[in-house]
mmCIF file of N, CA and C in Angstrom:
data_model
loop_
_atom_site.group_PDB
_atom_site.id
_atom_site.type_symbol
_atom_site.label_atom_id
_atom_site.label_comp_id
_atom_site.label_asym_id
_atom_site.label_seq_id
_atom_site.Cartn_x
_atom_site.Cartn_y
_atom_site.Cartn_z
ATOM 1 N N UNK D 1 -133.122 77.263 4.620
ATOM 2 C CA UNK D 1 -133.491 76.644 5.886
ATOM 3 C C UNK D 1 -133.526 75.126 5.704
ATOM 4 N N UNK D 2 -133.260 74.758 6.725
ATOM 5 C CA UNK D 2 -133.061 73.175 7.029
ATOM 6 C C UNK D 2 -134.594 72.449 6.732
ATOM 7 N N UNK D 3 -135.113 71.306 5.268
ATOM 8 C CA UNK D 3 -135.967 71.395 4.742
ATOM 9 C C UNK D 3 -136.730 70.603 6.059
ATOM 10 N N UNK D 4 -136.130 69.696 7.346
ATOM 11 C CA UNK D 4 -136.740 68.923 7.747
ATOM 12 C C UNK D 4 -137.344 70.039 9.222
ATOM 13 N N UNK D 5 -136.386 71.099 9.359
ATOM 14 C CA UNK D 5 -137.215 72.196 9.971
ATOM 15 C C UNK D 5 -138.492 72.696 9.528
ATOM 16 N N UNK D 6 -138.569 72.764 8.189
ATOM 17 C CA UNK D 6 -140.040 73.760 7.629
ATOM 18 C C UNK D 6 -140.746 72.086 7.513
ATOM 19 N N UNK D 7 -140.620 71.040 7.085
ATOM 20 C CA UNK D 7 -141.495 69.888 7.115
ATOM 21 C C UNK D 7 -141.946 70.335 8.687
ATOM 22 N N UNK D 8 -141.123 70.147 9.843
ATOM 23 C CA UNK D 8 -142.125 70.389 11.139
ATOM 24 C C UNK D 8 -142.949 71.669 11.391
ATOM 25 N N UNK D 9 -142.357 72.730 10.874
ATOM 26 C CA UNK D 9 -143.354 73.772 10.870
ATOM 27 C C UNK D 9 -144.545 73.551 10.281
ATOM 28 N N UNK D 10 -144.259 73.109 8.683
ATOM 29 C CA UNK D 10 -145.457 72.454 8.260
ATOM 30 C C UNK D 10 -146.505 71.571 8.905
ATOM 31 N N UNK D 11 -146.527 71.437 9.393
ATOM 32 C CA UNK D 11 -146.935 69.879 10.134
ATOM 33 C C UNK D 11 -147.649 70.560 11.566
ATOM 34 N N UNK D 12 -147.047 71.073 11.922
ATOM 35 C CA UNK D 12 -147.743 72.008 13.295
ATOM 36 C C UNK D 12 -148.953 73.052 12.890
ATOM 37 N N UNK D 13 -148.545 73.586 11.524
ATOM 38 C CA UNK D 13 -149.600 74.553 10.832
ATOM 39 C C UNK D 13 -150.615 73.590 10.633
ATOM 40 N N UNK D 14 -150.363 72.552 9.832
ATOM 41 C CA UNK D 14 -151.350 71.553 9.666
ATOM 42 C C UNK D 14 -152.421 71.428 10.562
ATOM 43 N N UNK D 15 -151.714 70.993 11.905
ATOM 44 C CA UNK D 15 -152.545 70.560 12.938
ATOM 45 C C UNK D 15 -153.115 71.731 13.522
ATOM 46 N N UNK D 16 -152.496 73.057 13.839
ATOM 47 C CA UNK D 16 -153.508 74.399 14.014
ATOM 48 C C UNK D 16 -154.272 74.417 13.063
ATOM 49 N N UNK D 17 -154.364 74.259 11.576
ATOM 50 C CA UNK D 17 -155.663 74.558 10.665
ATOM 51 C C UNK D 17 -156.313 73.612 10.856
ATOM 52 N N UNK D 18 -156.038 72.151 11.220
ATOM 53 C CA UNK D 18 -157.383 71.545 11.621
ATOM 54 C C UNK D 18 -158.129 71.772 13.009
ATOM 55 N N UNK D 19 -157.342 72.036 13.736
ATOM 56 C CA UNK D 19 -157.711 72.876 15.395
ATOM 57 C C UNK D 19 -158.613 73.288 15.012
ATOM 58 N N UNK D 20 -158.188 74.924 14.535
ATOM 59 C CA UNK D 20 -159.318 75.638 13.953
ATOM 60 C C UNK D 20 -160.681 75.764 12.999
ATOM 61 N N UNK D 21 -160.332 74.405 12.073
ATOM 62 C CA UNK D 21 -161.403 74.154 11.353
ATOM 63 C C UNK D 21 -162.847 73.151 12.295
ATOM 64 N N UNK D 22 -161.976 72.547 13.010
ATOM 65 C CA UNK D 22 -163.072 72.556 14.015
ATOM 66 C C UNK D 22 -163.569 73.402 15.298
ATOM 67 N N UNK D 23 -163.008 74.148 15.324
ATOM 68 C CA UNK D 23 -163.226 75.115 16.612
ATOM 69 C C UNK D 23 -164.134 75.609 15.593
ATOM 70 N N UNK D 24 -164.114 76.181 14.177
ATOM 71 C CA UNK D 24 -164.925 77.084 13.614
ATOM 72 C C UNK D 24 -166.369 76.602 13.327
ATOM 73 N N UNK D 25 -166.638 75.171 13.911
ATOM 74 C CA UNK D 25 -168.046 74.279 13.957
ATOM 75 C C UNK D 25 -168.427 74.470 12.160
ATOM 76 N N UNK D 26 -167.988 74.290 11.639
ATOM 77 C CA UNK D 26 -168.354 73.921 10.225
ATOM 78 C C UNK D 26 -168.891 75.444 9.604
ATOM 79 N N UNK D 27 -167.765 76.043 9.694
ATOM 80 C CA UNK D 27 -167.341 77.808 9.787
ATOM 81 C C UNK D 27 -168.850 78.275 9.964
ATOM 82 N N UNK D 28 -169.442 77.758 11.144
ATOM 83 C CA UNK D 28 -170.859 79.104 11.553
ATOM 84 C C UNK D 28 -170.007 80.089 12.397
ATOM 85 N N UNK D 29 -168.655 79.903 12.938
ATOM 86 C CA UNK D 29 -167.852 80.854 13.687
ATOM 87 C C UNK D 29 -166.610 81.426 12.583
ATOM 88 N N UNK D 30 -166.750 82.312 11.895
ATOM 89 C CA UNK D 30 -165.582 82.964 10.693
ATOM 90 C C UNK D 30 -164.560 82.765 11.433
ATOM 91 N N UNK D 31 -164.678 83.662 12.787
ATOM 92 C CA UNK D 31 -163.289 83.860 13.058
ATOM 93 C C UNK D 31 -162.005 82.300 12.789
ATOM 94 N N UNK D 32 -162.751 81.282 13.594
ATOM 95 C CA UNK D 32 -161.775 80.224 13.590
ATOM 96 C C UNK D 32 -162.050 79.802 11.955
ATOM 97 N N UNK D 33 -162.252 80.227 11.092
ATOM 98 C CA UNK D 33 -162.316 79.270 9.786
ATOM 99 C C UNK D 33 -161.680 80.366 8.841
ATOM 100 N N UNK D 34 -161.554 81.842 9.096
ATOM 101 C CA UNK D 34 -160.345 82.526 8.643
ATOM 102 C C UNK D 34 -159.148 82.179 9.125
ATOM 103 N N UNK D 35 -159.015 81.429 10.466
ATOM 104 C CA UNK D 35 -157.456 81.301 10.931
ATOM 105 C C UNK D 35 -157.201 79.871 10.332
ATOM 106 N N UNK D 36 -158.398 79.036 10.325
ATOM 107 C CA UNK D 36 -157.567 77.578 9.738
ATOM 108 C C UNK D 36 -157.284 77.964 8.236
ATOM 109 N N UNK D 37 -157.884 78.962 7.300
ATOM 110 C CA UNK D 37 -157.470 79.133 6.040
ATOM 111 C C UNK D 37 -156.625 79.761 5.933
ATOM 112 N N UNK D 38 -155.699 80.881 6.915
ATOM 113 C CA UNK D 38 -154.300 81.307 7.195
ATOM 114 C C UNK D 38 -153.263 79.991 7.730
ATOM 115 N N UNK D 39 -153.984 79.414 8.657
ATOM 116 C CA UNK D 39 -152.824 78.262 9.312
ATOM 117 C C UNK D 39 -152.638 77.403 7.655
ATOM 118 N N UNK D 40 -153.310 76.944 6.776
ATOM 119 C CA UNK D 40 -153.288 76.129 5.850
ATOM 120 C C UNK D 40 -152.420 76.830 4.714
ATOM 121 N N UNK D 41 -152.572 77.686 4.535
ATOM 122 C CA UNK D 41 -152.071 78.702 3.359
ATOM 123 C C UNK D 41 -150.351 78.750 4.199
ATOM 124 N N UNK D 42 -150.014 79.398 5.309
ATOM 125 C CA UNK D 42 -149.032 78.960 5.768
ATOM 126 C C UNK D 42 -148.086 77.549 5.390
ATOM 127 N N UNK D 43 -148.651 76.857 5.966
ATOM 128 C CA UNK D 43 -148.564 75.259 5.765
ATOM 129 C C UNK D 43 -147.478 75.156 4.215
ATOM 130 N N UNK D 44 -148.731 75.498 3.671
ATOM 131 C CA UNK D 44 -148.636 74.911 1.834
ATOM 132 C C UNK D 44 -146.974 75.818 1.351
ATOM 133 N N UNK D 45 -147.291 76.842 2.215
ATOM 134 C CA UNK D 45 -145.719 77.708 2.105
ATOM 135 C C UNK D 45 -144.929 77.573 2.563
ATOM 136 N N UNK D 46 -145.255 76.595 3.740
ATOM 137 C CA UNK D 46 -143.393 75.896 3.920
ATOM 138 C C UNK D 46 -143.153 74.921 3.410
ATOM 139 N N UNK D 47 -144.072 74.070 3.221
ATOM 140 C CA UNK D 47 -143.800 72.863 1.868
ATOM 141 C C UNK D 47 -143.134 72.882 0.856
ATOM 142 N N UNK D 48 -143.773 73.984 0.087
ATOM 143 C CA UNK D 48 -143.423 74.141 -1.181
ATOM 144 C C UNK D 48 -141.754 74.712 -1.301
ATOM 145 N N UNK D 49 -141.081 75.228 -0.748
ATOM 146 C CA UNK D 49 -139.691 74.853 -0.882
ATOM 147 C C UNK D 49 -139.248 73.419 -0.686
ATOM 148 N N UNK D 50 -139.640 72.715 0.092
ATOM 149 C CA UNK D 50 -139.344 71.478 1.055
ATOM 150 C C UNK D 50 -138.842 70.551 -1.325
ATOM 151 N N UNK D 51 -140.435 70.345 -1.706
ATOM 152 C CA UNK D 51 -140.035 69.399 -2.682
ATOM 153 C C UNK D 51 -138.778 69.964 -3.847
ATOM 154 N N UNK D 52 -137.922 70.864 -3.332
ATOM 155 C CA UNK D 52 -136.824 70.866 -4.162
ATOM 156 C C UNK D 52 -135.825 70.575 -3.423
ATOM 157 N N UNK D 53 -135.850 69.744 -2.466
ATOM 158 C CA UNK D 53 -134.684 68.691 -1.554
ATOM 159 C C UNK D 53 -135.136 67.482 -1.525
ATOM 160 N N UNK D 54 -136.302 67.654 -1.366
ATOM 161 C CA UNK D 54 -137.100 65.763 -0.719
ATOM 162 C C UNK D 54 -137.966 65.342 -1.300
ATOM 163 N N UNK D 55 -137.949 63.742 -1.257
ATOM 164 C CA UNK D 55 -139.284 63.354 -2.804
ATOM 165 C C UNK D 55 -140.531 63.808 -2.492
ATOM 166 N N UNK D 56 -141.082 63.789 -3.011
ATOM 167 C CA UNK D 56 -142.641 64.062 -2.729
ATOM 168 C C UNK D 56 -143.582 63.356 -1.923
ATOM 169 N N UNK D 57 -143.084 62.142 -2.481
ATOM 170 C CA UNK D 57 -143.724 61.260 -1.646
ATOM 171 C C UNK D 57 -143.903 60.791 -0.524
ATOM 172 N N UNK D 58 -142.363 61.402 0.277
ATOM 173 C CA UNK D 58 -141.577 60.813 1.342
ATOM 174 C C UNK D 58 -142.168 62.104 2.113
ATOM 175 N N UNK D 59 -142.330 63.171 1.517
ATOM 176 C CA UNK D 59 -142.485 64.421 2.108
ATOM 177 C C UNK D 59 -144.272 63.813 2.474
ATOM 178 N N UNK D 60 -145.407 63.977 1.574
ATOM 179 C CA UNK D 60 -146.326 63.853 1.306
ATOM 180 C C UNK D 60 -146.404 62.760 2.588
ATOM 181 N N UNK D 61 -146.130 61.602 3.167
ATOM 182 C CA UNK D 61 -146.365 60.520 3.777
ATOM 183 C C UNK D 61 -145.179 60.726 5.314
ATOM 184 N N UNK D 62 -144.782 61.802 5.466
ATOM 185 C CA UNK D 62 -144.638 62.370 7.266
ATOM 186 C C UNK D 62 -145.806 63.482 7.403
ATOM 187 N N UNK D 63 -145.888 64.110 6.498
ATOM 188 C CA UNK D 63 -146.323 65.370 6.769
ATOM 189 C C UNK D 63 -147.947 65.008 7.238
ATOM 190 N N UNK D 64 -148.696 63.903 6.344
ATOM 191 C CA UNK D 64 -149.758 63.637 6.858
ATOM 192 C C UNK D 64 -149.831 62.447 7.909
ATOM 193 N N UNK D 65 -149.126 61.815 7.649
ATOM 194 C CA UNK D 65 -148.481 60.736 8.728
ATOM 195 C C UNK D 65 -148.624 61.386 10.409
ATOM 196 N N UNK D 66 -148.038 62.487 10.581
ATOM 197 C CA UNK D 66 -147.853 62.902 11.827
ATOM 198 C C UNK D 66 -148.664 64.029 11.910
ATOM 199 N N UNK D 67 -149.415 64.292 11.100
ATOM 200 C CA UNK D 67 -150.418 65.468 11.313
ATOM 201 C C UNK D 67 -151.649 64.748 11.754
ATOM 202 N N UNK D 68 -151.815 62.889 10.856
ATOM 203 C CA UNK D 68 -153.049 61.958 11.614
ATOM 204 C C UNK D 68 -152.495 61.969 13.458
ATOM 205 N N UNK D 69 -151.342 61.772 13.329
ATOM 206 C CA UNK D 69 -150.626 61.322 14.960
ATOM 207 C C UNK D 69 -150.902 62.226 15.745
ATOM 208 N N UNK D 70 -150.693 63.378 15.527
ATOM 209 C CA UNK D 70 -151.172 64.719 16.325
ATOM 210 C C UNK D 70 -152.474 65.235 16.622
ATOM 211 N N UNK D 71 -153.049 65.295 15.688
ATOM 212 C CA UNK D 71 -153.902 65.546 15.823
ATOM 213 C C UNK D 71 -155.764 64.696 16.283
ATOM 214 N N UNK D 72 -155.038 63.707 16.399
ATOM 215 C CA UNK D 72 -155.800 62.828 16.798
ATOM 216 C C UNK D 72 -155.462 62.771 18.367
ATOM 217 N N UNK D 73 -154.942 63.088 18.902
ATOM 218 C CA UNK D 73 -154.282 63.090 20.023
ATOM 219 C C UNK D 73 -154.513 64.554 20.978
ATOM 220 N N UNK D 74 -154.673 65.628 20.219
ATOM 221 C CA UNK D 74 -155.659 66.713 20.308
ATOM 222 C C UNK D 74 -157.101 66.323 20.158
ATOM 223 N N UNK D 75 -157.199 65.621 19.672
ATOM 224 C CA UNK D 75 -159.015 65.690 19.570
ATOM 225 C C UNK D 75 -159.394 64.908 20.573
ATOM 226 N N UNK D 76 -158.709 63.661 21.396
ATOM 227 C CA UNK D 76 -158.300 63.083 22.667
ATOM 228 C C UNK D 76 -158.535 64.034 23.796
ATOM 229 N N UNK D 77 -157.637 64.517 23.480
ATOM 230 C CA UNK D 77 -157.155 65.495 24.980
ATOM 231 C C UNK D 77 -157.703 66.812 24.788
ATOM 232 N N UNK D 78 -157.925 67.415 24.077
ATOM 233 C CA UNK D 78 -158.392 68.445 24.053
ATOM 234 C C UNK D 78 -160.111 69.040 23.574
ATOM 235 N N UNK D 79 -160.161 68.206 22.101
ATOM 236 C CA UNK D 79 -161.737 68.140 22.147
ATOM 237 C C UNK D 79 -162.880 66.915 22.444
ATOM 238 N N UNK D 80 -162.309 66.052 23.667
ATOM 239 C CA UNK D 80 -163.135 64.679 24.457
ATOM 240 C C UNK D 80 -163.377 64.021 23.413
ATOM 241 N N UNK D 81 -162.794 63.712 22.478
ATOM 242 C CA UNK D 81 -163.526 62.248 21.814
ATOM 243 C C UNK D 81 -162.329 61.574 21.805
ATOM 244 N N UNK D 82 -163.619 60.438 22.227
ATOM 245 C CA UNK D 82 -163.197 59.219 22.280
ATOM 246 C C UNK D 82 -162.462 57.871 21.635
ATOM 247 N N UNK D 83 -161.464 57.016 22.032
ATOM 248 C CA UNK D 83 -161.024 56.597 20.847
ATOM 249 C C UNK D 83 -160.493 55.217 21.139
ATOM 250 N N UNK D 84 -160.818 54.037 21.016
ATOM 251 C CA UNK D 84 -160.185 53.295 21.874
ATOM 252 C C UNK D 84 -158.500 52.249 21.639
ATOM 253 N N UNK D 85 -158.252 50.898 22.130
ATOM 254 C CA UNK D 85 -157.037 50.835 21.916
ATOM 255 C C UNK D 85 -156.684 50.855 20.488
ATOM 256 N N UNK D 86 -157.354 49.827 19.316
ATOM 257 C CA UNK D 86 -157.299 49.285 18.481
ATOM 258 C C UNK D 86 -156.747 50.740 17.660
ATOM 259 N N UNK D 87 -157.679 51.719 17.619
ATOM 260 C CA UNK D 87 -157.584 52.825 16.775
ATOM 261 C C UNK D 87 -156.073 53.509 17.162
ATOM 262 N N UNK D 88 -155.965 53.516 18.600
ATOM 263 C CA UNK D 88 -154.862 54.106 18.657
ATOM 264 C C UNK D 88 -153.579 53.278 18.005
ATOM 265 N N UNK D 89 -153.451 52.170 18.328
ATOM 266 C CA UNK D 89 -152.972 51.250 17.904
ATOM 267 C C UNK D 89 -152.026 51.540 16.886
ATOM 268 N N UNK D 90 -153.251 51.499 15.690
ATOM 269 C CA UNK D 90 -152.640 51.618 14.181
ATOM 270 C C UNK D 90 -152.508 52.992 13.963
ATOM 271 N N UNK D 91 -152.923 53.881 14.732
ATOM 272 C CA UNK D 91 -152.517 55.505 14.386
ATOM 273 C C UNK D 91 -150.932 55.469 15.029
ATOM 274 N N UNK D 92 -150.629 54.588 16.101
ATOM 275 C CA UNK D 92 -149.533 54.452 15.933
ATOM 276 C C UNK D 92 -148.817 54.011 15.300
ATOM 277 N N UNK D 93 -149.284 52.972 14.477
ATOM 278 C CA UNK D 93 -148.314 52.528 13.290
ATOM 279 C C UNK D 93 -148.001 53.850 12.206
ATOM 280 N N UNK D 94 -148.914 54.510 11.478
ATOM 281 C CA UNK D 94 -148.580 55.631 11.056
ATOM 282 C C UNK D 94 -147.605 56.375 12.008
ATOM 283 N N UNK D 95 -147.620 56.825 13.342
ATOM 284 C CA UNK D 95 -146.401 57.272 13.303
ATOM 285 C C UNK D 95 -145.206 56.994 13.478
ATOM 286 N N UNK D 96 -145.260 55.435 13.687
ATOM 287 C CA UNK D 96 -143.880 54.924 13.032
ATOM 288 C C UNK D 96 -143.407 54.290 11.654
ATOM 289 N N UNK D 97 -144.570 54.557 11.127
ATOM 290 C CA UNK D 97 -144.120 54.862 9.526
ATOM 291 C C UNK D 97 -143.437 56.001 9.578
ATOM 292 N N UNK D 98 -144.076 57.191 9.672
ATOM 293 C CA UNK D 98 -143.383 58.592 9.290
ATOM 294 C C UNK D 98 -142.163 58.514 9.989
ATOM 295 N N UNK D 99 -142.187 58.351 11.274
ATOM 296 C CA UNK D 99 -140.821 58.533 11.580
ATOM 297 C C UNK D 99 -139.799 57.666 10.728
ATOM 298 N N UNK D 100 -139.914 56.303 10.242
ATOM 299 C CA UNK D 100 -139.244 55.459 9.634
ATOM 300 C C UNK D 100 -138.538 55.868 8.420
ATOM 301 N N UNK D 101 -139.965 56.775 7.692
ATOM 302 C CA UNK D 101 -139.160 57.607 6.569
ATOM 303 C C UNK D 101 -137.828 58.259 6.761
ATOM 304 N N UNK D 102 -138.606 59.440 7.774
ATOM 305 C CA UNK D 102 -137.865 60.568 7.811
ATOM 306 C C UNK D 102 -136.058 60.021 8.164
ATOM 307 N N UNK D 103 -136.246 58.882 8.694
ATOM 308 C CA UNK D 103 -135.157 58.091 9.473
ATOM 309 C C UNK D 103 -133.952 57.485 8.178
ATOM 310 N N UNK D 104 -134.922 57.210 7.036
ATOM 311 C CA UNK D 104 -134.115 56.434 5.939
ATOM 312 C C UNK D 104 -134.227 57.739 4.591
ATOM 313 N N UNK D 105 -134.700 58.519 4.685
ATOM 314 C CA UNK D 105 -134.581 59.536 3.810
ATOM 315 C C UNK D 105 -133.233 60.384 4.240
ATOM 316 N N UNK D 106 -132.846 60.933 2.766
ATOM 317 C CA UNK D 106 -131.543 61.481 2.673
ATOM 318 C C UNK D 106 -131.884 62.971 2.118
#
């Protein structure tokens, strides 16, 4: 599979296991803190093919790069906190770092 396909799968798992690690309120709710430890375990398993095409590093710096971008953007819109320009700002710079990588990586 196309490694920059499972990097986005990765990356979406990411952001469901942190979903869930907070939906699970600091696991007093199992249910959501068994699914963020499935969404994460997922995750780590589409990665781990990924570093026998792409550096590590490059991998390592989208994957959290756009998992800060996302998911901060869920916690916005979906769980009300608050955030103002400045922060967004530079969370946008992270995601035009990551994209920048992914852009000059081969």
């Amino acid at each position: 599979m196309n490694p920059w396909v499972l990097l986005s799968v990765a990356i979406a798992l990411e952001v469901v296991g942190v979903s869930f690690l907070k939906m699970s309120e600091g696991f007093e709710r199992p249910i959501w803190g068994a699914l963020s430890i499935i969404a994460y375990i997922a995750c780590f398993l589409c990665l781990s093919p990924i570093l026998k095409s792409l550096p590590v590093g490059v991998i390592y710096a989208i994957w959290s790069g756009a998992g800060i971008a996302v998911i901060t953007l869920i916690g916005m819109f979906v769980f009300k906190q608050p955030l103002d320009f400045i922060q967004l700002f530079f969370i946008s710079l992270i995601a035009v770092g990551a994209i920048g990588l992914q852009l000059t990586s081969k």
